[in-house]
Each structure stands twice: as structure tokens, then as C-alpha cells.
mmCIF file of C-alpha atoms in Angstrom:
data_model
loop_
_atom_site.group_PDB
_atom_site.id
_atom_site.type_symbol
_atom_site.label_atom_id
_atom_site.label_comp_id
_atom_site.label_asym_id
_atom_site.label_seq_id
_atom_site.Cartn_x
_atom_site.Cartn_y
_atom_site.Cartn_z
ATOM 1 C CA ASP A 1411 -4.554 14.121 25.283
ATOM 2 C CA THR A 1412 -2.204 11.875 23.360
ATOM 3 C CA ALA A 1413 -2.986 12.272 19.700
ATOM 4 C CA VAL A 1414 -2.085 13.363 16.219
ATOM 5 C CA SER A 1415 -3.161 16.941 15.617
ATOM 6 C CA GLN A 1416 -3.306 18.989 12.428
ATOM 7 C CA THR A 1417 -3.816 22.653 11.673
ATOM 8 C CA PRO A 1418 -5.757 24.140 10.087
ATOM 9 C CA LYS A 1419 -8.852 21.968 9.979
ATOM 10 C CA TYR A 1420 -10.276 23.821 6.993
ATOM 11 C CA LEU A 1421 -8.443 25.741 4.299
ATOM 12 C CA VAL A 1422 -10.207 27.652 1.522
ATOM 13 C CA THR A 1423 -7.945 29.485 -0.888
ATOM 14 C CA GLN A 1424 -7.574 30.748 -4.421
ATOM 15 C CA MET A 1425 -5.737 29.031 -7.245
ATOM 16 C CA GLY A 1426 -2.089 30.008 -7.403
ATOM 17 C CA ASN A 1427 -1.723 30.663 -3.673
ATOM 18 C CA ASP A 1428 0.821 28.948 -1.401
ATOM 19 C CA LYS A 1429 -0.339 27.290 1.809
ATOM 20 C CA SER A 1430 1.023 25.133 4.630
ATOM 21 C CA ILE A 1431 -0.478 22.431 6.811
ATOM 22 C CA LYS A 1432 1.089 21.485 10.127
ATOM 23 C CA CYS A 1433 1.041 18.172 11.976
ATOM 24 C CA GLU A 1434 2.164 17.218 15.447
ATOM 25 C CA GLN A 1435 2.076 13.896 17.291
ATOM 26 C CA ASN A 1436 2.719 13.255 20.972
ATOM 27 C CA LEU A 1437 2.515 9.470 20.764
ATOM 28 C CA GLY A 1438 6.297 9.054 20.770
ATOM 29 C CA HIS A 1439 6.204 7.523 17.272
ATOM 30 C CA ASP A 1440 9.227 7.642 14.999
ATOM 31 C CA THR A 1441 7.452 7.685 11.634
ATOM 32 C CA MET A 1442 5.020 10.230 10.198
ATOM 33 C CA TYR A 1443 3.023 10.294 6.971
ATOM 34 C CA TRP A 1444 1.012 12.555 4.700
ATOM 35 C CA TYR A 1445 -1.971 11.092 2.869
ATOM 36 C CA LYS A 1446 -4.359 12.621 0.346
ATOM 37 C CA GLN A 1447 -7.980 11.452 0.244
ATOM 38 C CA ASP A 1448 -9.932 12.675 -2.754
ATOM 39 C CA SER A 1449 -13.672 12.786 -3.391
ATOM 40 C CA LYS A 1450 -13.686 9.065 -4.214
ATOM 41 C CA LYS A 1451 -12.355 8.442 -0.700
ATOM 42 C CA PHE A 1452 -9.232 6.541 -1.761
ATOM 43 C CA LEU A 1453 -6.307 7.070 0.645
ATOM 44 C CA LYS A 1454 -3.118 7.813 -1.257
ATOM 45 C CA ILE A 1455 0.261 7.974 0.488
ATOM 46 C CA MET A 1456 2.257 11.066 -0.407
ATOM 47 C CA PHE A 1457 5.258 11.157 1.908
ATOM 48 C CA SER A 1458 6.683 9.415 4.922
ATOM 49 C CA TYR A 1459 9.429 10.453 7.322
ATOM 50 C CA ASN A 1460 11.258 8.225 9.779
ATOM 51 C CA ASN A 1461 13.295 10.027 12.440
ATOM 52 C CA LYS A 1462 13.197 13.210 10.325
ATOM 53 C CA GLU A 1463 14.450 11.384 7.228
ATOM 54 C CA LEU A 1464 12.334 11.175 4.061
ATOM 55 C CA ILE A 1465 11.716 7.492 3.295
ATOM 56 C CA ILE A 1466 8.625 7.474 1.054
ATOM 57 C CA ASN A 1467 8.185 10.018 -1.699
ATOM 58 C CA GLU A 1468 5.410 8.901 -4.012
ATOM 59 C CA THR A 1469 4.698 10.453 -7.387
ATOM 60 C CA VAL A 1470 3.624 13.849 -6.158
ATOM 61 C CA PRO A 1471 4.070 17.179 -7.984
ATOM 62 C CA ASN A 1472 7.121 19.185 -6.946
ATOM 63 C CA ARG A 1473 4.733 21.856 -5.709
ATOM 64 C CA PHE A 1474 4.309 19.725 -2.586
ATOM 65 C CA SER A 1475 7.201 19.912 -0.168
ATOM 66 C CA PRO A 1476 7.217 18.173 3.201
ATOM 67 C CA LYS A 1477 9.439 19.163 6.064
ATOM 68 C CA SER A 1478 10.093 17.416 9.374
ATOM 69 C CA PRO A 1479 11.837 19.667 11.900
ATOM 70 C CA ASP A 1480 11.817 16.863 14.492
ATOM 71 C CA LYS A 1481 10.301 13.419 15.079
ATOM 72 C CA ALA A 1482 7.080 14.868 16.455
ATOM 73 C CA HIS A 1483 6.334 17.317 13.645
ATOM 74 C CA LEU A 1484 5.690 17.002 9.938
ATOM 75 C CA ASN A 1485 4.587 19.932 7.824
ATOM 76 C CA LEU A 1486 3.375 20.117 4.236
ATOM 77 C CA HIS A 1487 3.858 23.185 2.077
ATOM 78 C CA ILE A 1488 1.994 23.484 -1.206
ATOM 79 C CA ASN A 1489 3.003 26.029 -3.842
ATOM 80 C CA SER A 1490 0.860 27.382 -6.658
ATOM 81 C CA LEU A 1491 -2.305 25.598 -5.610
ATOM 82 C CA GLU A 1492 -4.449 24.063 -8.350
ATOM 83 C CA LEU A 1493 -8.114 23.056 -8.438
ATOM 84 C CA GLY A 1494 -7.105 19.377 -8.416
ATOM 85 C CA ASP A 1495 -5.382 19.817 -5.067
ATOM 86 C CA SER A 1496 -8.788 20.076 -3.397
ATOM 87 C CA ALA A 1497 -9.009 17.071 -1.080
ATOM 88 C CA VAL A 1498 -8.677 16.050 2.547
ATOM 89 C CA TYR A 1499 -5.071 15.747 3.704
ATOM 90 C CA PHE A 1500 -4.396 13.420 6.607
ATOM 91 C CA CYS A 1501 -1.316 13.237 8.740
ATOM 92 C CA ALA A 1502 -0.581 9.921 10.461
ATOM 93 C CA SER A 1503 2.113 8.483 12.707
ATOM 94 C CA SER A 1504 3.324 5.050 13.755
ATOM 95 C CA GLN A 1505 6.137 3.079 15.214
ATOM 96 C CA VAL A 1506 7.994 1.033 12.581
ATOM 97 C CA GLN A 1507 5.876 -1.921 11.374
ATOM 98 C CA ARG A 1508 3.000 -0.953 13.637
ATOM 99 C CA ALA A 1509 -0.448 0.503 13.045
ATOM 100 C CA GLN A 1510 -0.795 4.066 11.848
ATOM 101 C CA TYR A 1511 -2.796 6.637 13.800
ATOM 102 C CA PHE A 1512 -4.433 9.491 11.957
ATOM 103 C CA GLY A 1513 -4.967 13.154 12.629
ATOM 104 C CA PRO A 1514 -8.394 14.761 12.099
ATOM 105 C CA GLY A 1515 -7.582 15.880 8.553
ATOM 106 C CA THR A 1516 -7.308 19.220 6.769
ATOM 107 C CA ARG A 1517 -10.054 19.921 4.256
ATOM 108 C CA LEU A 1518 -8.527 21.951 1.445
ATOM 109 C CA LEU A 1519 -10.731 23.684 -1.101
ATOM 110 C CA VAL A 1520 -9.076 25.518 -3.963
ATOM 111 C CA LEU A 1521 -11.332 27.992 -5.784
ATOM 112 C CA GLN B 1079 1.997 -3.642 -8.399
ATOM 113 C CA LYS B 1080 0.881 -4.808 -4.967
ATOM 114 C CA GLU B 1081 -2.870 -4.477 -4.497
ATOM 115 C CA VAL B 1082 -5.535 -4.725 -1.856
ATOM 116 C CA GLU B 1083 -9.076 -5.322 -3.082
ATOM 117 C CA GLN B 1084 -12.343 -4.644 -1.322
ATOM 118 C CA ASN B 1085 -15.909 -4.629 -2.530
ATOM 119 C CA SER B 1086 -16.948 -0.953 -2.479
ATOM 120 C CA GLY B 1087 -20.507 -1.773 -1.417
ATOM 121 C CA PRO B 1088 -22.677 -0.445 -0.033
ATOM 122 C CA LEU B 1089 -23.215 -3.536 2.079
ATOM 123 C CA SER B 1090 -26.578 -3.325 3.794
ATOM 124 C CA VAL B 1091 -27.099 -5.420 6.950
ATOM 125 C CA PRO B 1092 -30.076 -5.418 9.334
ATOM 126 C CA GLU B 1093 -29.498 -4.321 12.898
ATOM 127 C CA GLY B 1094 -28.483 -7.212 15.138
ATOM 128 C CA ALA B 1095 -27.130 -9.348 12.296
ATOM 129 C CA ILE B 1096 -23.510 -10.224 11.511
ATOM 130 C CA ALA B 1097 -21.750 -7.966 9.025
ATOM 131 C CA SER B 1098 -18.981 -9.646 7.049
ATOM 132 C CA LEU B 1099 -16.373 -7.516 5.272
ATOM 133 C CA ASN B 1100 -13.750 -9.050 3.030
ATOM 134 C CA CYS B 1101 -10.371 -8.018 1.694
ATOM 135 C CA THR B 1102 -7.944 -9.808 -0.639
ATOM 136 C CA TYR B 1103 -4.317 -8.920 -1.200
ATOM 137 C CA SER B 1104 -1.822 -9.721 -3.914
ATOM 138 C CA ASP B 1105 1.506 -9.860 -2.050
ATOM 139 C CA ARG B 1106 1.962 -13.351 -0.634
ATOM 140 C CA GLY B 1107 4.765 -12.069 1.609
ATOM 141 C CA SER B 1108 2.512 -9.637 3.501
ATOM 142 C CA GLN B 1109 2.850 -9.925 7.261
ATOM 143 C CA SER B 1110 0.550 -7.427 8.955
ATOM 144 C CA PHE B 1111 -3.097 -6.634 8.324
ATOM 145 C CA PHE B 1112 -5.177 -3.780 9.640
ATOM 146 C CA TRP B 1113 -8.848 -2.802 9.670
ATOM 147 C CA TYR B 1114 -9.793 0.847 9.969
ATOM 148 C CA ARG B 1115 -13.241 2.410 10.292
ATOM 149 C CA GLN B 1116 -13.937 5.816 8.765
ATOM 150 C CA TYR B 1117 -17.107 7.722 9.522
ATOM 151 C CA SER B 1118 -18.202 10.305 6.967
ATOM 152 C CA GLY B 1119 -16.187 13.487 7.418
ATOM 153 C CA LYS B 1120 -13.836 11.897 9.961
ATOM 154 C CA SER B 1121 -10.381 10.334 9.885
ATOM 155 C CA PRO B 1122 -9.638 6.594 9.694
ATOM 156 C CA GLU B 1123 -9.660 4.940 13.095
ATOM 157 C CA LEU B 1124 -7.849 1.660 13.817
ATOM 158 C CA ILE B 1125 -10.215 -1.037 15.038
ATOM 159 C CA MET B 1126 -8.203 -4.249 14.663
ATOM 160 C CA PHE B 1127 -4.908 -5.648 13.510
ATOM 161 C CA ILE B 1128 -3.898 -9.256 12.902
ATOM 162 C CA TYR B 1129 -0.530 -10.835 12.182
ATOM 163 C CA SER B 1130 -1.134 -14.593 12.409
ATOM 164 C CA ASN B 1131 -3.387 -17.004 10.573
ATOM 165 C CA GLY B 1132 -6.689 -17.645 12.283
ATOM 166 C CA ASP B 1133 -9.136 -15.499 14.221
ATOM 167 C CA LYS B 1134 -8.634 -12.580 16.539
ATOM 168 C CA GLU B 1135 -11.560 -11.332 18.594
ATOM 169 C CA ASP B 1136 -12.095 -7.970 20.259
ATOM 170 C CA GLY B 1137 -15.568 -7.388 21.626
ATOM 171 C CA ARG B 1138 -18.070 -7.549 18.780
ATOM 172 C CA PHE B 1139 -15.289 -7.562 16.184
ATOM 173 C CA THR B 1140 -13.455 -10.614 14.823
ATOM 174 C CA ALA B 1141 -10.643 -10.429 12.291
ATOM 175 C CA GLN B 1142 -9.928 -13.564 10.285
ATOM 176 C CA LEU B 1143 -6.722 -14.124 8.342
ATOM 177 C CA ASN B 1144 -6.059 -16.823 5.758
ATOM 178 C CA LYS B 1145 -2.586 -16.344 4.296
ATOM 179 C CA ALA B 1146 -2.837 -19.364 1.985
ATOM 180 C CA SER B 1147 -5.883 -17.849 0.280
ATOM 181 C CA GLN B 1148 -4.604 -14.283 0.715
ATOM 182 C CA TYR B 1149 -7.683 -12.841 2.323
ATOM 183 C CA VAL B 1150 -8.522 -11.114 5.544
ATOM 184 C CA SER B 1151 -12.034 -10.499 6.780
ATOM 185 C CA LEU B 1152 -13.763 -8.537 9.507
ATOM 186 C CA LEU B 1153 -16.910 -9.793 11.195
ATOM 187 C CA ILE B 1154 -19.087 -7.465 13.237
ATOM 188 C CA ARG B 1155 -21.544 -9.290 15.490
ATOM 189 C CA ASP B 1156 -24.790 -7.742 16.728
ATOM 190 C CA SER B 1157 -24.455 -4.903 14.202
ATOM 191 C CA GLN B 1158 -25.582 -1.494 15.402
ATOM 192 C CA PRO B 1159 -26.572 1.589 13.372
ATOM 193 C CA SER B 1160 -23.437 3.239 14.827
ATOM 194 C CA ASP B 1161 -21.352 0.680 12.911
ATOM 195 C CA SER B 1162 -22.446 2.321 9.648
ATOM 196 C CA ALA B 1163 -19.207 3.619 8.148
ATOM 197 C CA THR B 1164 -16.600 2.844 5.511
ATOM 198 C CA TYR B 1165 -14.221 0.049 6.504
ATOM 199 C CA LEU B 1166 -10.703 0.210 5.121
ATOM 200 C CA CYS B 1167 -8.384 -2.778 4.870
ATOM 201 C CA ALA B 1168 -4.629 -2.086 4.937
ATOM 202 C CA VAL B 1169 -1.749 -4.496 4.427
ATOM 203 C CA LYS B 1170 1.898 -3.948 5.272
ATOM 204 C CA GLY B 1171 3.914 -4.243 2.109
ATOM 205 C CA ASP B 1172 7.661 -4.717 1.537
ATOM 206 C CA SER B 1173 8.564 -1.487 3.223
ATOM 207 C CA ASN B 1174 8.586 -1.379 7.008
ATOM 208 C CA TYR B 1175 6.807 1.932 6.702
ATOM 209 C CA GLN B 1176 4.244 1.670 3.957
ATOM 210 C CA LEU B 1177 0.725 0.276 4.101
ATOM 211 C CA ILE B 1178 -1.118 -0.746 0.962
ATOM 212 C CA TRP B 1179 -4.730 0.424 1.275
ATOM 213 C CA GLY B 1180 -7.949 -0.942 -0.110
ATOM 214 C CA ALA B 1181 -10.575 1.467 -1.432
ATOM 215 C CA GLY B 1182 -12.929 0.621 1.453
ATOM 216 C CA THR B 1183 -16.352 -0.999 1.847
ATOM 217 C CA LYS B 1184 -19.285 1.172 2.803
ATOM 218 C CA LEU B 1185 -21.386 -0.582 5.447
ATOM 219 C CA ILE B 1186 -24.969 0.438 6.224
ATOM 220 C CA ILE B 1187 -26.737 -1.032 9.245
ATOM 221 C CA LYS B 1188 -30.509 -0.727 8.859
ATOM 222 C CA PRO B 1189 -32.566 -0.343 12.057
#
């Protein structure tokens, strides 16, 4: 199946822990994104990579570090997790100027 | 600050009627406009995009764009209970990569 996939789907962890979320797309797109959607359901862009190069880096704490090993993969590492990091994190991909396609989301709960 | 505005709803429409969802945007130079549907607990799913002034139809869905008035709308004909979801409007901003997102309109189709 052609798609954007994310792992894990659910992540429950304690404050202060470090965790990673992985994203892969097999749509042949050259641009990938990380979004955060909080309890109020607003989609907020965090990062975007085009051909492995960081092109959007919104005001996000330094505890969040993205990494794109190749055009098809974009990972997100979060250090020292805080309660306020609890949200759904979506990965998306697109061709330049075209529609974005979303992964299923990772539901992060920090206790 | 470029913005995309949507009425948060909920918008309640009887089954079989036409649902009309509206979105206004602040950047007069915007070129591309997207409608996404998000079911509760799921990821945003692209349903339509429109680039030119006028109407674009796809099945029961019609997107309408009026660049002079800076609004884009989505009409859903013969509304079904399965259309109940949050509808997100997204507009391509200055960047080739970034979409500006509205907060979404919650649509409820009553049987």
C-alpha cells in the first residue's frame, strides 16, 4: 500500500523520559512534515524537510529534534518529555506546492 | 501574520440537505486551497483542492473559490451521516512548502 506510516501509534511515558517517533512515506514525495495537534484540535506545523534539508523550523522547544536520513523518512526525537507535550503528532508528505498526505498519527501521553 | 478563519461550529445539517462550509484567508497572494476532512481520532484526509477562481466539483463535493473576496467554500450535497467530521481549510502561503491551516468546522449530519 502506498501511504505515510508512523510508529508507534500510541506512546505512554513518564515525564522526563526521551522518546522517538518514526515516519516513512512511499509516495515518492520530496517534502515531509511534523505537525502537533493538541486537545483543541488545531494543527500546528513543527518542522518540514525537503530532500533531507530542514526548511521549516517553527518555534518549538529545543527538546524536539527532527532527523531525515533520506527523502522517505523523517523521525522526531523528544528529550525530557513534559506534560504539555501530550498531543497527537502527525507526519505528512507532499510534492512541492502540492497537497499534503498525512500518516495515522502518534498519540503521545506524558504522565 | 497570515491567517485562515473558519467558524468552529458545530454546524448541524439534516440528512439529505446541502452542507455549506466557509473559510476566509488574509493573504491576497495565496494560490492554492485545500479542504481536508478529519474524523474523530483519525488523521486529516484530503478531499478537494482548488487553484482557480470558480467552482470545482467532485461527486457530492463542490469547492468554490473567490479570490477577490478572499474566501473558499465547500458544499456537500445530499449530506450523509458519514459526512459528520471536522473539515479543515488550508491555504498555501508564501513558502512553497507551508500550508496555513484553519481551526476547522465541526459538521454534524442529523439522520
